[in-house]
Amino acid sequence: LDRGDAERLRELLGALHPADVADLMGFLSADAREELVPHLDPETLAEILSELDTEIREEVLEHVPSATLAKAIGEMESDDAADVVDDLEADKRAQVLAAMPEVERATIEASLAYKDETAGRLMQREVVAAPQFWTVGQAIDHFRREVDDLPELFFDIYVVDPSYKPVGAVPVSQLLRSKRDVPLAQIMEQVTEIPVDMDQEEVAYIFDKYHLISAPVVEPGGRLVGQITVDDIVGVIQEEGEEDILALAGVSDAGRDADVLGMVRSRLPWLLLNTVTAAIAASVIGAFEGEIEKLAILAALMPVVASLGGNAGTQTLAVAVRALASRELSAINAIRTVSREMVVGLANGAALAALTGGVIYALFGDLRLTLAFGAALMINMFVAALAGAAIPLALDRMGRDPAVSSVVFVTFVTDFTGFFAFLGLAALILL
Amino acid sequence: LDRGDAERLRELLGALHPADVADLMGFLSADAREELVPHLDPETLAEILSELDTEIREEVLEHVPSATLAKAIGEMESDDAADVVDDLEADKRAQVLAAMPEVERATIEASLAYKDETAGRLMQREVVAAPQFWTVGQAIDHFRREVDDLPELFFDIYVVDPSYKPVGAVPVSQLLRSKRDVPLAQIMEQVTEIPVDMDQEEVAYIFDKYHLISAPVVEPGGRLVGQITVDDIVGVIQEEGEEDILALAGVSDAGRDADVLGMVRSRLPWLLLNTVTAAIAASVIGAFEGEIEKLAILAALMPVVASLGGNAGTQTLAVAVRALASRELSAINAIRTVSREMVVGLANGAALAALTGGVIYALFGDLRLTLAFGAALMINMFVAALAGAAIPLALDRMGRDPAVSSVVFVTFVTDFTGFFAFLGLAALILL
């Protein structure tokens, strides 16, 4: 199919949704993709590019001639266009930009000037704005006349004052249900303005909280410069949730679509940190070498205390990170949350201590060993709850991401406490 | 402020966005809330109820008289209304439903008949539909006449055939830019139909993939019964991301907004499972008691092997769970992914073995101990990569949630392997 019948291929691809074409390209071998790419016209390319996975997109971009690419990028919305240009290698980027009309080039360069993961990078510059004094009829007539200047899809019309500051928004459906002679100023709703340098996570929070479909983006002076629509936000929320999962486990963001070398680089740093924390925990055990030589069963039981504490700490940690991300947890209810976690930690600790203590007594018939184990377990469960709740809260307070590698820190605390409490108590009670 | 000046209070609340009022209510004490609630009129209540946190909402619902509540629910969109009714206790629910007009009651009962977390529960029944033969002008005139029957906001007009099956959709902005005499059939776009029993995670995936703003929901026969809008999807994506984080850490969903007892109940089961796995790992150590008595340093080093393996396994696991959730990982590329993970595991294992081996040799000057440690570490890192990638893939293949408590299983595998490989090798080489 790939070879020969280019016309037929184009027809087939045209019938599919761009997202499905992008999926298909993912299943093809690299060679087949290389053959397919020259057959794509700029319009199709424009639709597919923003749907491709980063890895495949970079490969495809390499094989498209600069002139075709310049045309394709010209067809895209400004936020997607900036993304693609950002992905190009330096010399190809210069070629593509040179092949574009002056205005489009300026728009893309302006988008790229905003920092990554801010509202400025997320927004599209195409907006629909109308002056305050227009009526519904005037607005509709204007849109019918200026069809080519409108974004392909839009959901709100921003009503602006003479200095182009947004003063309100009219949802398109509201425009549709109103009579022609109603002034826009009368049916407009309050707008939530997004500053151009706001972090994308904050933008997503605002969209979620106020159920926004689109929002105007303004410069520091208050001038309307673009809009963010909810479909871009869906991607951001997806991304932030994924980042939290990876960060909790200690995987740096860099390694997401990377090759083996990139994967090693994204994980090794946290493993090295873990080596240090594990060595410190091991030194605790080392300090009790004499006790272990006398009673080797201690060596078998101490990982149980550490493991249960680690698991309980991770549970609390996950709940705290989630609550921080959804802003259910803040400085106001932090003390209540932490103390509730500590109660839960003690309750779970008591339940597990009773159960495991019973088993240990049945196996070894040693009351003092049972006592040392049960007490150490309760201490560790309590500390686990405290660490699991306090570490992310402290990181958040310091303005850092509460998810980043918290698991490494929490399990360090529970390993250290588990080994120290159990071996220390055993040394005191037993020997 | 709360006492006395009810008129002024109502005015103040009216000026705020319902989401902000809901936030404010969260900051009030339970007593203050109880006093505030009777002052809210049904309209305000309708707007606030769907914004409140579950815990607070249940409390507020208790204090609202059934008649007021019935009116408030009547003002809400059908999906939010069903949610609220679902939260009521049995006898209050009966009272509220009895106080509602026949039609509204039937709608809510129909919504509640769909399973939780399906498209049917997510959708609102209010849709805007138009027959195929209408023109743009006819549609706009119809909307202006039937203002009261329209949903408050809508983004697409579904074009339906005589049996009320959707055949296309016209975005509202498209309607606005078209001339009055253009037939809807000419400007309509393909629709992605959502079956009423589709799981909400699947619905969210489709919305994200095709960048949908709204989609028609159809009955098994194909008849249009409602629509889902993207603002509902934003909530679903948030929720699913949170569920993954909690599930990975072994927290059952039930414990999210719960009291201390609920929290214990949501975490204890996984801790009990962890007790069993930890006991099995401990029995491995127990089998080598003789060796540990002879060389207590083994007891200090074995947790390092286990901990590094556990961490590496968790990293791989997080990447795999994320990739499965975003459908980047499937049966097609599973083998490639797993083998790539194993290469990364070996590479990281070699790097860490070289580093820690060097330190151990410097500290103890024992080449055989160093060898046993390094080899065990490499084995465990390799097994960690395999388990971290294979366990979620296997769970997914069996149709189960790949996130649920995978961490407990993976750390069990790495603890077991770490202890067994290190102590076993030490016994062979050293003693």
Coordinates of C-alpha atoms in Angstrom, one line a residue, chain B residues 9-230:
Chain B
L9 CA -25.1 38.1 53.8
R10 CA -27.1 37.0 50.8
E11 CA -25.9 40.0 48.8
L12 CA -22.3 39.2 49.7
L13 CA -22.6 35.6 48.7
G14 CA -24.3 36.5 45.5
A15 CA -21.3 38.6 44.4
L16 CA -18.9 35.6 44.8
H17 CA -18.4 32.7 42.4
P18 CA -20.2 29.5 43.8
A19 CA -16.8 27.8 43.9
D20 CA -15.5 30.5 46.2
V21 CA -18.5 30.3 48.4
A22 CA -18.0 26.6 48.7
D23 CA -14.3 27.2 49.6
L24 CA -15.5 29.7 52.3
M25 CA -17.9 27.2 53.7
G26 CA -15.0 24.7 54.1
F27 CA -13.2 27.3 56.3
L28 CA -16.2 27.8 58.6
S29 CA -16.8 25.7 61.7
A30 CA -19.6 23.1 61.6
D31 CA -21.7 25.3 63.9
A32 CA -21.3 28.4 61.7
R33 CA -22.2 26.3 58.7
E34 CA -25.3 25.0 60.4
E35 CA -26.4 28.6 61.1
L36 CA -25.6 29.8 57.5
V37 CA -27.4 27.0 55.6
P38 CA -31.0 28.1 56.4
H39 CA -30.3 31.6 54.9
L40 CA -29.4 30.2 51.5
D41 CA -32.2 30.3 48.9
P42 CA -32.7 27.3 46.6
E43 CA -30.9 29.0 43.6
T44 CA -27.7 29.7 45.6
L45 CA -27.8 26.3 47.2
A46 CA -28.1 24.7 43.7
E47 CA -25.0 26.4 42.6
I48 CA -23.0 25.7 45.7
L49 CA -23.9 22.0 46.3
S50 CA -22.0 20.6 43.4
E51 CA -18.8 22.6 44.4
L52 CA -18.6 21.4 48.1
D53 CA -16.3 18.7 49.3
T54 CA -18.1 15.4 49.9
E55 CA -17.7 15.5 53.6
I56 CA -19.0 19.0 54.0
R57 CA -21.8 18.4 51.5
E58 CA -23.2 15.5 53.5
E59 CA -23.2 17.7 56.6
V60 CA -24.9 20.6 54.7
L61 CA -27.5 18.3 53.2
E62 CA -28.6 17.1 56.6
H63 CA -29.5 20.7 57.6
V64 CA -31.5 21.7 54.6
P65 CA -35.2 21.0 54.8
S66 CA -36.4 18.5 52.2
A67 CA -38.7 21.0 50.4
T68 CA -35.9 23.6 49.9
L69 CA -33.6 20.8 48.7
A70 CA -36.1 19.5 46.2
K71 CA -36.3 23.0 44.7
A72 CA -32.5 23.4 44.7
I73 CA -32.1 20.1 43.0
G74 CA -34.7 21.1 40.4
E75 CA -32.4 24.0 39.4
M76 CA -29.3 21.9 38.9
E77 CA -28.1 20.1 35.7
S78 CA -29.2 16.5 35.7
D79 CA -25.8 15.0 36.3
D80 CA -25.1 17.2 39.4
A81 CA -28.6 16.6 40.6
A82 CA -28.2 12.9 40.5
D83 CA -24.9 13.2 42.4
V84 CA -26.6 15.1 45.2
V85 CA -29.6 12.7 45.4
D86 CA -27.2 9.8 45.5
D87 CA -25.4 11.3 48.5
L88 CA -28.7 11.6 50.6
E89 CA -29.6 9.0 53.2
A90 CA -32.4 6.7 52.3
D91 CA -35.3 8.3 54.1
K92 CA -34.3 11.9 53.3
R93 CA -33.9 10.8 49.6
A94 CA -37.4 9.5 49.6
Q95 CA -38.8 12.8 51.1
V96 CA -36.8 14.9 48.6
L97 CA -37.9 12.9 45.6
A98 CA -41.5 13.0 46.7
A99 CA -41.4 16.8 46.9
M100 CA -40.2 17.1 43.3
P101 CA -42.3 17.4 40.2
E102 CA -42.9 14.1 38.4
V103 CA -40.7 14.9 35.4
E104 CA -37.7 15.9 37.3
R105 CA -38.0 12.9 39.6
A106 CA -38.2 10.6 36.6
T107 CA -35.0 12.2 35.1
I108 CA -33.0 11.7 38.3
E109 CA -34.2 8.2 38.8
A110 CA -33.2 7.4 35.3
S111 CA -29.7 8.9 35.9
L112 CA -29.3 6.9 39.1
A113 CA -30.2 3.7 37.2
Y114 CA -26.8 3.9 35.4
K115 CA -23.8 2.4 37.1
D116 CA -21.4 4.7 39.0
E117 CA -18.4 5.9 36.9
T118 CA -20.1 5.3 33.6
A119 CA -21.0 7.7 30.8
G120 CA -24.6 7.5 31.9
R121 CA -23.8 9.0 35.3
L122 CA -21.5 11.6 33.9
M123 CA -23.8 12.9 31.2
Q124 CA -26.4 15.7 31.5
R125 CA -29.7 15.0 29.8
E126 CA -30.1 18.5 28.6
V127 CA -29.0 18.6 24.9
V128 CA -29.5 20.8 21.9
A129 CA -30.6 18.8 18.9
A130 CA -31.8 19.9 15.5
P131 CA -33.2 17.9 12.6
Q132 CA -31.0 17.5 9.5
F133 CA -33.1 19.6 7.2
W134 CA -32.9 22.8 9.2
T135 CA -30.8 25.7 8.0
V136 CA -28.6 27.9 10.2
G137 CA -31.3 30.6 10.3
Q138 CA -34.0 28.2 11.3
A139 CA -31.8 26.9 14.1
I140 CA -30.9 30.4 15.5
D141 CA -34.5 31.5 15.4
H142 CA -35.6 28.4 17.2
F143 CA -33.0 28.9 19.9
R144 CA -34.1 32.6 20.4
R145 CA -37.7 31.4 20.8
E146 CA -37.1 28.5 23.1
V147 CA -34.7 30.2 25.4
D148 CA -36.0 28.5 28.5
D149 CA -35.6 25.0 27.2
L150 CA -31.9 25.4 26.4
P151 CA -29.1 24.3 28.7
E152 CA -27.3 27.2 30.3
L153 CA -24.2 26.6 28.3
F154 CA -23.7 24.4 25.2
F155 CA -21.0 24.0 22.7
D156 CA -22.3 21.7 20.0
I157 CA -25.7 21.3 18.3
Y158 CA -26.3 17.6 17.5
V159 CA -27.9 17.0 14.2
V160 CA -30.3 14.1 14.5
D161 CA -32.2 11.9 12.1
P162 CA -35.9 11.2 12.5
S163 CA -35.2 8.3 14.9
Y164 CA -33.3 10.8 17.1
K165 CA -29.9 9.2 16.2
P166 CA -27.1 11.7 16.0
V167 CA -25.7 12.0 12.5
G168 CA -23.4 15.0 13.1
A169 CA -22.6 18.0 15.2
V170 CA -22.3 21.7 14.5
P171 CA -20.0 23.6 16.9
V172 CA -21.8 26.8 18.0
S173 CA -19.0 28.9 16.7
Q174 CA -19.5 27.3 13.3
L175 CA -23.2 28.2 13.4
L176 CA -22.3 31.8 14.2
R177 CA -19.9 32.2 11.3
S178 CA -22.2 30.7 8.7
K179 CA -24.8 32.4 6.5
R180 CA -28.5 32.0 7.5
D181 CA -29.5 29.9 4.5
V182 CA -26.8 27.3 4.8
P183 CA -28.3 23.8 5.8
L184 CA -26.9 22.3 9.0
A185 CA -26.2 19.1 7.1
Q186 CA -23.7 21.0 5.1
I187 CA -21.6 22.4 7.9
M188 CA -21.9 19.5 10.4
E189 CA -18.9 17.5 11.5
Q190 CA -18.5 13.9 12.4
V191 CA -19.4 13.0 15.9
T192 CA -17.9 10.6 18.3
E193 CA -20.7 8.8 20.0
I194 CA -20.3 7.7 23.6
P195 CA -22.3 4.6 24.6
V196 CA -24.2 5.1 27.8
D197 CA -22.5 2.3 29.7
M198 CA -18.9 3.2 28.8
D199 CA -16.5 3.5 31.7
Q200 CA -15.6 7.1 32.6
E201 CA -11.9 6.5 32.2
E202 CA -12.5 5.4 28.6
V203 CA -14.7 8.5 28.0
A204 CA -11.9 10.7 29.4
Y205 CA -9.4 9.0 27.1
I206 CA -11.6 9.7 24.0
F207 CA -12.1 13.3 25.0
D208 CA -8.3 13.8 25.4
K209 CA -7.4 12.0 22.2
Y210 CA -9.8 13.8 20.0
H211 CA -9.8 17.1 21.8
L212 CA -13.6 17.0 22.3
I213 CA -15.5 19.8 24.0
S214 CA -18.7 17.9 24.1
A215 CA -20.0 14.5 22.9
P216 CA -23.4 12.9 22.4
V217 CA -24.3 10.0 24.6
V218 CA -26.4 7.3 23.0
E219 CA -28.5 4.3 24.1
P220 CA -27.7 0.8 22.9
G221 CA -30.2 1.4 20.0
G222 CA -28.3 4.6 19.0
R223 CA -30.8 7.1 20.2
L224 CA -29.4 10.4 21.7
V225 CA -30.1 10.5 25.4
G226 CA -27.7 13.2 26.7
Q227 CA -24.3 14.8 26.4
I228 CA -21.0 14.9 28.2
T229 CA -19.1 18.2 28.3
V230 CA -15.3 18.6 28.8

